[in-house]
Amino acid sequence: MYSSNVIRMLETDSDTDLIAAVKGGNQRAFGEIVRRYEGIVASTTISMLGPGSEAEDAGQETMIKLYKSLDLFKGQSKLSTYVNRIAINTSLDSLRRRKKQMSRFFSMTDDEGTKWDNYIASDSDQGRDFELRQAIGKAMTSLKPEFRAVAVLRLIQGFSTREVADMLGIEKGTVLSRLSRAKAQLADGLREDFGND
């Protein structure tokens, strides 16, 4: 058992200190890393895959991959960037598996639409805000994986263009191009589903 003092120390440790502690065999330190980044991972996987068990599985797989790869982390980027890169790649792997299993890229069924409705809308949403959130969710799920990854990281997570390029292993120009296409496709989807008024 760890004392409350040890737990408080872990909560105030830097990511670098926590990584060193994990490498030294401190499992509690990895628990603190999970606590810090589980929200970011959940947001990324849900944005990429939609809410549900697939996103939850991708989140758990992300944390397992993070644990196994901490020895490879050199600290050249922030840990949040590294974690997000793993979450995006895990989500993309899941989308590829989904595509194989379904013999098509992605098709949003009524059930999946309902799940998005539940995720996107909060209890306080009413009227047009609710409709807009539904339309945004539907439009996001219709993007190709490479566009969705850029849109999630740049528009939802708020990472810079350089950070997105580093996470996805692509050039800044490619990020900007994919982001532009994603925005155009999102706008088209919103016009279709939400209207011009």
Coordinates of C-alpha atoms in Angstrom, one line a residue:
M1 CA 0.0 0.0 0.0
Y2 CA 1.1 3.5 -0.7
S3 CA 0.7 6.2 1.9
S4 CA -1.4 9.3 1.1
N5 CA 1.9 11.3 1.1
V6 CA 3.3 9.1 -1.7
I7 CA 0.1 9.5 -3.7
R8 CA 0.2 13.3 -3.3
M9 CA 3.8 13.4 -4.4
L10 CA 2.9 11.4 -7.5
E11 CA 0.1 13.8 -8.3
T12 CA 2.6 16.8 -8.3
D13 CA 5.4 15.0 -10.1
S14 CA 6.2 16.1 -13.6
D15 CA 5.6 13.7 -16.5
T16 CA 9.3 13.2 -16.8
D17 CA 9.5 12.1 -13.1
L18 CA 6.6 9.8 -13.5
I19 CA 8.1 8.2 -16.6
A20 CA 11.4 7.6 -14.7
A21 CA 9.4 6.1 -11.8
V22 CA 7.6 3.7 -14.1
K23 CA 10.8 2.7 -15.7
G24 CA 12.1 2.0 -12.2
G25 CA 9.1 -0.3 -11.6
N26 CA 6.7 2.0 -9.8
Q27 CA 3.3 0.9 -11.0
R28 CA 1.5 3.6 -9.0
A29 CA 3.4 6.2 -11.2
F30 CA 1.8 4.7 -14.3
G31 CA -1.6 4.9 -12.6
E32 CA -1.0 8.6 -12.2
I33 CA -0.1 8.9 -15.9
V34 CA -3.3 7.1 -16.8
R35 CA -5.3 9.4 -14.5
R36 CA -3.7 12.5 -16.2
Y37 CA -4.3 11.4 -19.8
E38 CA -7.4 9.2 -19.8
G39 CA -9.6 12.1 -20.6
I40 CA -7.5 13.1 -23.6
V41 CA -7.4 9.5 -24.8
A42 CA -11.2 9.1 -24.4
S43 CA -11.8 12.3 -26.3
T44 CA -9.6 11.3 -29.2
T45 CA -10.9 7.7 -29.5
I46 CA -14.5 8.8 -29.2
S47 CA -14.0 11.6 -31.8
M48 CA -12.4 9.1 -34.1
L49 CA -14.6 6.0 -33.6
G50 CA -17.8 7.3 -32.0
P51 CA -18.9 6.5 -28.5
G52 CA -19.2 2.9 -27.4
S53 CA -17.2 -0.2 -26.8
E54 CA -14.9 0.2 -29.8
A55 CA -13.7 3.6 -28.5
E56 CA -13.3 2.2 -25.0
D57 CA -11.3 -0.8 -26.3
A58 CA -9.1 1.6 -28.3
G59 CA -8.6 3.7 -25.2
Q60 CA -7.5 0.7 -23.2
E61 CA -5.3 -0.5 -26.0
T62 CA -3.7 3.0 -26.1
M63 CA -2.8 2.8 -22.5
I64 CA -1.3 -0.7 -22.9
K65 CA 0.7 0.5 -25.8
L66 CA 1.9 3.5 -23.9
Y67 CA 3.0 1.4 -21.0
K68 CA 4.9 -1.0 -23.3
S69 CA 6.5 1.8 -25.2
L70 CA 7.6 4.2 -22.4
D71 CA 11.2 2.9 -22.8
L72 CA 11.1 4.3 -26.4
F73 CA 9.8 7.7 -25.3
K74 CA 12.8 10.1 -25.5
G75 CA 11.1 13.2 -24.2
Q76 CA 11.6 15.1 -27.5
S77 CA 7.9 16.0 -27.4
K78 CA 5.4 16.4 -24.7
L79 CA 3.9 13.3 -23.2
S80 CA 0.4 14.5 -24.2
T81 CA 1.6 14.6 -27.9
Y82 CA 3.0 11.1 -27.6
V83 CA -0.2 9.7 -26.0
N84 CA -2.3 11.3 -28.6
R85 CA -0.2 9.9 -31.4
I86 CA -0.8 6.4 -29.9
A87 CA -4.5 7.1 -29.5
I88 CA -4.9 8.3 -33.1
N89 CA -2.9 5.3 -34.6
T90 CA -4.9 2.9 -32.5
S91 CA -8.1 4.4 -33.7
L92 CA -6.9 4.3 -37.3
D93 CA -6.1 0.6 -36.8
S94 CA -9.6 0.1 -35.5
L95 CA -11.1 1.8 -38.4
R96 CA -9.1 -0.4 -40.8
R97 CA -10.3 -3.5 -39.0
R98 CA -13.9 -2.1 -39.2
K99 CA -13.5 -1.5 -42.9
K100 CA -12.3 -5.1 -43.5
Q101 CA -15.1 -6.6 -41.5
M102 CA -17.8 -4.5 -43.1
S103 CA -16.3 -4.5 -46.6
R104 CA -16.7 -0.8 -46.8
F105 CA -15.1 2.2 -45.1
F106 CA -17.8 3.5 -42.8
S107 CA -21.5 3.5 -42.7
M108 CA -23.4 5.2 -39.9
T109 CA -26.5 3.2 -38.9
D110 CA -29.4 4.6 -36.9
D111 CA -28.0 3.0 -33.8
E112 CA -24.6 4.7 -34.3
G113 CA -26.4 8.0 -35.0
T114 CA -28.2 7.6 -31.7
K115 CA -25.0 7.0 -29.9
W116 CA -23.5 10.1 -31.4
D117 CA -26.6 12.0 -30.4
N118 CA -26.0 10.9 -26.8
Y119 CA -22.3 11.8 -26.9
I120 CA -22.6 15.2 -28.6
A121 CA -25.6 16.5 -26.8
S122 CA -25.6 17.5 -23.1
D123 CA -28.7 17.8 -20.9
S124 CA -28.6 21.5 -21.2
D125 CA -28.8 21.5 -25.0
Q126 CA -32.0 22.7 -26.5
G127 CA -33.4 23.4 -30.0
R128 CA -30.9 24.5 -32.6
D129 CA -27.8 23.8 -30.4
F130 CA -28.9 20.2 -30.1
E131 CA -29.5 19.9 -33.9
L132 CA -26.2 21.5 -34.7
R133 CA -24.3 19.1 -32.4
Q134 CA -26.1 16.2 -34.1
A135 CA -25.2 17.5 -37.5
I136 CA -21.5 18.1 -36.5
G137 CA -21.3 14.6 -35.1
K138 CA -22.7 13.0 -38.2
A139 CA -20.4 15.1 -40.4
M140 CA -17.3 14.1 -38.4
T141 CA -18.1 10.4 -38.7
S142 CA -18.4 10.7 -42.5
L143 CA -14.8 12.0 -42.9
K144 CA -12.1 9.6 -44.2
P145 CA -9.8 8.5 -41.4
E146 CA -6.8 10.6 -42.5
F147 CA -9.0 13.8 -42.6
R148 CA -10.8 12.8 -39.3
A149 CA -7.5 12.4 -37.5
V150 CA -6.3 15.9 -38.5
A151 CA -9.7 17.4 -37.7
V152 CA -9.8 15.7 -34.3
L153 CA -6.3 16.7 -33.3
R154 CA -6.5 20.3 -34.7
L155 CA -10.1 21.3 -34.3
I156 CA -11.2 19.3 -31.2
Q157 CA -7.9 18.7 -29.3
G158 CA -6.5 22.1 -30.2
F159 CA -2.9 20.9 -31.1
S160 CA -0.9 23.2 -33.4
T161 CA -0.3 22.3 -37.0
R162 CA 3.4 21.3 -36.2
E163 CA 2.2 19.1 -33.3
V164 CA -0.4 17.4 -35.6
A165 CA 2.3 16.8 -38.2
D166 CA 4.6 15.3 -35.7
M167 CA 1.9 13.0 -34.2
L168 CA 0.8 11.7 -37.6
G169 CA 4.3 11.6 -39.2
I170 CA 3.3 13.9 -42.1
E171 CA 4.4 17.3 -43.4
K172 CA 2.9 20.5 -42.2
G173 CA 1.6 21.2 -45.7
T174 CA -0.2 17.8 -45.7
V175 CA -1.8 18.7 -42.4
L176 CA -3.0 22.0 -43.8
S177 CA -4.3 20.4 -46.9
R178 CA -6.2 17.6 -45.1
L179 CA -7.6 20.1 -42.6
S180 CA -8.8 22.3 -45.4
R181 CA -10.5 19.3 -47.1
A182 CA -11.9 18.2 -43.7
K183 CA -13.4 21.6 -43.1
A184 CA -14.9 21.7 -46.6
Q185 CA -16.5 18.2 -46.1
L186 CA -17.7 19.2 -42.6
A187 CA -19.3 22.3 -44.1
D188 CA -21.0 20.3 -46.8
G189 CA -22.3 17.8 -44.3
L190 CA -23.6 20.6 -42.1
R191 CA -25.4 22.3 -45.1
E192 CA -27.0 18.9 -45.9
D193 CA -28.1 18.1 -42.4
F194 CA -28.5 21.4 -40.8
G195 CA -29.5 23.7 -43.6
N196 CA -28.4 27.1 -44.6
D197 CA -30.5 29.2 -42.2

